Short mmCIF file of C-alpha atoms and ligand atoms in Angstrom, two decimals:
data_model
loop_
_atom_site.label_atom_id
_atom_site.label_comp_id
_atom_site.label_asym_id
_atom_site.label_seq_id
_atom_site.Cartn_x
_atom_site.Cartn_y
_atom_site.Cartn_z
CA MET A 233 108.01 134.68 105.95
CA LEU A 234 108.39 130.89 106.41
CA LYS A 235 111.64 128.88 106.29
CA VAL A 236 111.68 125.29 106.97
CA ARG A 237 114.91 123.46 107.21
CA ASP A 238 115.82 119.82 107.18
CA LEU A 239 112.56 118.87 108.42
CA VAL A 240 112.17 115.04 109.60
CA VAL A 241 108.57 113.82 110.37
CA ASN A 242 107.74 110.51 111.45
CA TYR A 243 104.62 108.15 111.92
CA GLY A 244 106.13 105.70 114.41
CA ALA A 245 108.59 103.88 112.59
CA ILE A 246 107.60 105.22 109.33
CA GLN A 247 109.62 108.34 107.92
CA ALA A 248 107.00 110.47 106.10
CA VAL A 249 109.21 113.62 105.67
CA LYS A 250 112.88 112.95 105.05
CA GLY A 251 114.79 116.16 105.63
CA VAL A 252 112.84 118.96 103.64
CA SER A 253 113.92 122.41 103.35
CA PHE A 254 111.90 125.31 101.64
CA ASP A 255 111.01 128.78 101.74
CA VAL A 256 107.89 131.07 101.32
CA GLN A 257 108.54 134.75 100.86
CA GLN A 258 105.86 137.39 102.15
CA GLY A 259 103.20 137.89 99.48
CA GLU A 260 104.03 134.65 97.50
CA ILE A 261 101.84 131.73 96.44
CA VAL A 262 104.15 128.68 96.80
CA THR A 263 102.94 125.36 95.89
CA LEU A 264 104.17 121.81 96.93
CA ILE A 265 103.34 119.27 94.28
CA GLY A 266 103.86 115.44 94.25
CA ALA A 267 101.99 112.14 94.18
CA ASN A 268 100.02 110.66 96.78
CA GLY A 269 102.13 109.74 99.88
CA ALA A 270 105.01 112.15 98.81
CA GLY A 271 104.47 113.82 102.48
CA LYS A 272 102.90 116.97 101.69
CA SER A 273 99.96 116.79 104.08
CA THR A 274 102.53 115.78 106.76
CA LEU A 275 104.54 119.00 106.13
CA LEU A 276 101.33 121.15 106.45
CA HIS A 277 100.39 119.40 109.64
CA THR A 278 103.79 119.98 111.20
CA ILE A 279 103.91 123.79 110.09
CA SER A 280 100.50 124.14 111.61
CA GLY A 281 101.52 122.50 114.92
CA LEU A 282 99.52 119.31 114.58
CA MET A 283 102.35 117.20 114.42
CA ARG A 284 105.78 117.59 115.64
CA PRO A 285 109.17 117.11 113.73
CA VAL A 286 111.82 114.69 114.91
CA SER A 287 114.31 117.20 113.75
CA GLY A 288 114.76 120.29 111.64
CA SER A 289 113.33 123.74 112.19
CA ILE A 290 110.18 125.89 111.07
CA HIS A 291 110.83 129.63 111.33
CA TYR A 292 107.80 131.74 110.84
CA LEU A 293 108.33 135.56 110.81
CA ASP A 294 111.93 134.82 112.19
CA GLN A 295 110.48 132.84 115.07
CA PRO A 296 111.00 129.17 115.60
CA ILE A 297 107.50 127.63 115.64
CA GLN A 298 108.39 123.81 115.51
CA LYS A 299 107.40 123.35 119.28
CA THR A 300 104.62 125.92 119.41
CA ALA A 301 101.15 124.64 119.97
CA ALA A 302 98.55 124.99 117.33
CA PRO A 303 96.37 127.66 118.68
CA LYS A 304 99.36 129.97 119.11
CA ILE A 305 100.27 129.30 115.71
CA VAL A 306 96.72 130.36 114.37
CA ARG A 307 96.92 133.32 116.70
CA ALA A 308 100.25 134.27 114.93
CA GLY A 309 98.62 134.41 111.62
CA ILE A 310 98.85 130.78 110.08
CA SER A 311 95.55 129.10 109.14
CA GLN A 312 95.10 125.76 107.49
CA VAL A 313 92.28 124.63 105.08
CA PRO A 314 92.28 120.92 105.82
CA GLU A 315 92.20 118.10 102.87
CA GLY A 316 88.55 116.97 102.87
CA ARG A 317 87.24 120.39 104.14
CA HIS A 318 86.33 119.09 107.37
CA ILE A 319 83.16 121.44 107.85
CA PHE A 320 81.02 121.06 111.00
CA PRO A 321 77.74 119.40 109.95
CA GLY A 322 74.83 120.33 112.02
CA LEU A 323 76.04 124.02 112.09
CA SER A 324 74.94 126.56 109.63
CA VAL A 325 77.23 128.11 107.31
CA GLN A 326 77.49 131.12 109.38
CA GLU A 327 78.17 129.23 112.48
CA ASN A 328 80.88 127.34 110.64
CA LEU A 329 82.41 130.61 109.80
CA GLN A 330 82.18 131.84 113.29
CA MET A 331 84.44 128.65 114.42
CA GLY A 332 87.03 130.19 112.28
CA ALA A 333 87.08 133.36 114.19
CA PHE A 334 87.20 131.48 117.52
CA LEU A 335 90.79 132.70 118.48
CA ARG A 336 90.21 136.40 117.38
CA GLN A 337 90.68 138.93 120.09
CA ASP A 338 89.33 141.95 118.07
CA ARG A 339 85.72 140.64 117.85
CA GLY A 340 84.65 144.16 117.06
CA GLN A 341 86.02 143.65 113.66
CA LEU A 342 84.32 140.40 112.85
CA ALA A 343 81.36 142.03 110.78
CA GLN A 344 83.90 143.40 108.47
CA THR A 345 85.58 139.86 107.95
CA TYR A 346 82.27 138.13 107.31
CA GLN A 347 81.51 140.71 104.59
CA GLN A 348 85.03 140.09 103.20
CA VAL A 349 84.37 136.32 103.10
CA TYR A 350 80.77 136.77 101.74
CA ASP A 351 82.54 139.02 98.84
CA TYR A 352 84.78 136.05 97.88
CA PHE A 353 81.98 133.80 98.14
CA PRO A 354 78.65 135.13 97.30
CA ILE A 355 77.02 131.68 97.60
CA LEU A 356 77.99 131.35 101.32
CA LYS A 357 76.02 134.57 102.29
CA LYS A 358 73.08 133.09 100.29
CA ARG A 359 73.18 129.91 102.09
CA ARG A 360 74.40 131.40 105.56
CA HIS A 361 71.49 129.98 107.48
CA GLN A 362 71.65 126.50 105.88
CA ASP A 363 73.10 123.43 107.50
CA ALA A 364 76.73 123.32 106.22
CA ALA A 365 76.24 119.45 105.52
CA THR A 366 73.76 120.42 102.71
CA LEU A 367 76.28 122.45 100.76
CA SER A 368 77.87 120.76 97.52
CA GLY A 369 81.62 119.82 97.50
CA GLY A 370 82.62 122.94 95.98
CA GLU A 371 80.59 124.97 98.32
CA GLN A 372 82.04 123.12 101.30
CA GLN A 373 85.49 123.91 99.94
CA MET A 374 84.52 127.50 99.77
CA LEU A 375 83.31 127.31 103.42
CA ALA A 376 86.54 125.74 104.53
CA MET A 377 88.54 128.47 102.95
CA GLY A 378 86.24 131.09 104.42
CA ARG A 379 86.40 129.68 107.69
CA ALA A 380 90.14 129.83 107.52
CA LEU A 381 89.88 133.41 106.20
CA MET A 382 87.71 134.45 109.66
CA ALA A 383 91.03 134.11 111.43
CA GLN A 384 92.77 136.75 109.21
CA PRO A 385 95.86 134.90 108.36
CA LYS A 386 98.85 136.24 107.17
CA LEU A 387 99.87 132.61 105.77
CA MET A 388 97.12 130.54 104.50
CA LEU A 389 97.90 126.61 104.19
CA LEU A 390 95.69 125.07 101.55
CA ASP A 391 95.75 121.25 101.43
CA GLU A 392 94.28 119.80 98.05
CA PRO A 393 91.62 122.45 97.70
CA SER A 394 90.58 120.98 94.30
CA MET A 395 90.35 117.52 95.28
CA GLY A 396 87.01 115.91 94.22
CA LEU A 397 85.62 118.92 92.69
CA ALA A 398 83.90 119.48 89.38
CA PRO A 399 86.15 121.38 86.78
CA ILE A 400 83.86 124.48 87.09
CA PHE A 401 84.51 124.71 90.72
CA ILE A 402 88.08 124.13 90.43
CA ASN A 403 88.73 127.06 88.05
CA GLU A 404 86.59 129.12 90.53
CA ILE A 405 88.68 127.94 93.52
CA PHE A 406 91.94 128.76 91.85
CA GLU A 407 90.75 132.19 90.83
CA ILE A 408 89.71 132.97 94.46
CA ILE A 409 92.89 131.67 95.74
CA LYS A 410 94.75 134.17 93.46
CA ALA A 411 92.37 136.95 94.56
CA ILE A 412 92.89 136.21 98.39
CA ASN A 413 96.90 136.40 97.71
CA GLN A 414 96.53 139.68 95.66
CA ALA A 415 94.65 141.07 98.69
CA GLY A 416 97.75 140.50 100.83
CA THR A 417 97.47 136.91 102.19
CA THR A 418 100.57 134.56 101.63
CA VAL A 419 99.58 131.18 100.43
CA LEU A 420 101.39 127.94 100.65
CA LEU A 421 99.28 125.41 98.57
CA ILE A 422 99.43 121.66 98.42
CA GLU A 423 97.97 120.10 95.26
CA GLN A 424 97.97 116.90 93.05
CA ASN A 425 96.62 119.15 90.41
CA ALA A 426 100.03 120.10 89.56
CA ASN A 427 98.88 122.00 86.15
CA GLN A 428 96.60 124.39 87.85
CA ALA A 429 98.93 124.85 91.04
CA LEU A 430 101.71 125.74 89.00
CA LYS A 431 100.00 128.15 86.77
CA ILE A 432 99.00 130.23 89.88
CA ALA A 433 102.12 129.79 91.90
CA ASP A 434 105.05 132.12 91.98
CA ARG A 435 107.28 129.07 92.85
CA GLY A 436 106.89 125.48 93.43
CA TYR A 437 108.63 122.53 95.09
CA VAL A 438 108.25 118.81 93.79
CA LEU A 439 108.22 116.37 96.63
CA ALA A 440 108.57 112.54 95.95
CA SER A 441 109.02 110.00 98.72
CA GLY A 442 109.45 112.76 101.67
CA GLN A 443 112.17 114.73 99.88
CA VAL A 444 112.36 117.85 97.53
CA LYS A 445 113.20 116.70 94.19
CA LEU A 446 112.93 119.83 92.19
CA SER A 447 112.13 123.41 92.73
CA GLY A 448 111.73 126.61 90.54
CA ARG A 449 109.50 129.22 89.30
CA GLY A 450 105.88 128.07 88.67
CA SER A 451 106.43 128.58 84.92
CA GLU A 452 109.76 126.86 84.84
CA LEU A 453 108.31 123.67 86.43
CA LEU A 454 105.40 123.81 84.01
CA ALA A 455 107.91 123.68 81.19
CA ASN A 456 110.30 121.14 82.82
CA SER A 457 109.93 117.94 81.13
CA GLU A 458 110.37 115.68 83.92
CA VAL A 459 107.62 117.48 85.64
CA GLN A 460 105.49 117.30 82.57
CA LYS A 461 106.11 113.44 82.34
CA ALA A 462 105.48 112.52 86.15
CA TYR A 463 102.74 115.03 87.08
CA LEU A 464 101.36 116.84 83.96
CA GLY A 465 100.34 113.85 81.86
CA GLY A 466 102.78 115.22 79.26
P1 ATP B 609 98.14 112.47 100.04
O1 ATP B 609 97.89 113.43 98.95
O2 ATP B 609 97.81 111.17 99.97
O3 ATP B 609 97.54 113.07 101.34
P2 ATP B 609 100.78 113.37 100.73
O4 ATP B 609 101.80 113.87 99.85
O5 ATP B 609 100.02 114.34 101.43
O6 ATP B 609 99.81 112.23 100.11
P3 ATP B 609 101.25 112.14 103.56
O7 ATP B 609 99.72 112.04 103.69
O8 ATP B 609 101.89 113.48 103.95
O9 ATP B 609 101.36 112.17 101.83
O10 ATP B 609 102.06 110.79 103.70
C1 ATP B 609 103.28 110.63 103.74
C2 ATP B 609 103.77 109.29 104.17
O11 ATP B 609 103.30 109.19 105.30
C3 ATP B 609 103.22 108.15 103.17
O12 ATP B 609 104.02 107.02 103.10
C4 ATP B 609 101.93 107.78 104.08
O13 ATP B 609 101.56 106.45 104.03
C5 ATP B 609 102.48 107.90 105.57
N1 ATP B 609 101.35 108.33 106.37
C6 ATP B 609 100.48 109.39 106.36
N2 ATP B 609 99.71 109.23 107.51
C7 ATP B 609 99.88 108.33 108.35
C8 ATP B 609 99.54 107.87 109.59
N3 ATP B 609 98.53 108.34 110.10
N4 ATP B 609 100.06 106.69 109.82
C9 ATP B 609 101.07 106.18 109.24
N5 ATP B 609 101.60 106.54 108.13
C10 ATP B 609 101.08 107.68 107.59
#
């Protein structure tokens, strides 16, 4: 579904992504793990069209998208849940969700999608008329995921969904990612919480200093002694 080849992405003179290749097959959960600054967020921003690569290619459903504008990428079925949620304060929960449907052409189907989102996240339904800024961190993460789902993505890009959350919310968020995937959405998940991410992932890639250092099935990487030492505190 997604094929990234030899991708190089710079910030001015700083090379953040140094020739990365990886694949995501339809139906999978794939995780990119790695320390702070490994290049994970930069990769996601490049896939979603917010940054341009210097070289390399990104194919989505067999079409090259490395030069495609971000709104067109959303319309083609890729939605990003950004690091730090970036919800819209001053708008209600429901209005925030509505923003996620901004590019939808089938507006007649929206009620059904709201219902799907509220089924995943009943707390959002309860708080739908509340200012989104009044939500807790975990609830804001749910809202950011719900907003991405409003676009009915085929591929969902999640940037550090567990960051800064209480353990109880972390477990819930990972359970919901699994459920969203089982309902048919392919997931590319970036995480510093390698343990949780590898547990739910079909496959994973370990990034360090802008390069892929290791890859394998989630369970293989969990059991890998190098991964355990570097990322799992083992
Ligand atoms: P994090 O978990 O901190 O987001 P990451 O793995 O997502 O880490 P990136 O944010 O992609 O890493 O950063 C990769 C490299 O690019 C790092 O060396 C970082 O310092 C650099 N970088 C990131 N954003 C910028 C920027 N706006 N300007 C210059 N350099 C940047």
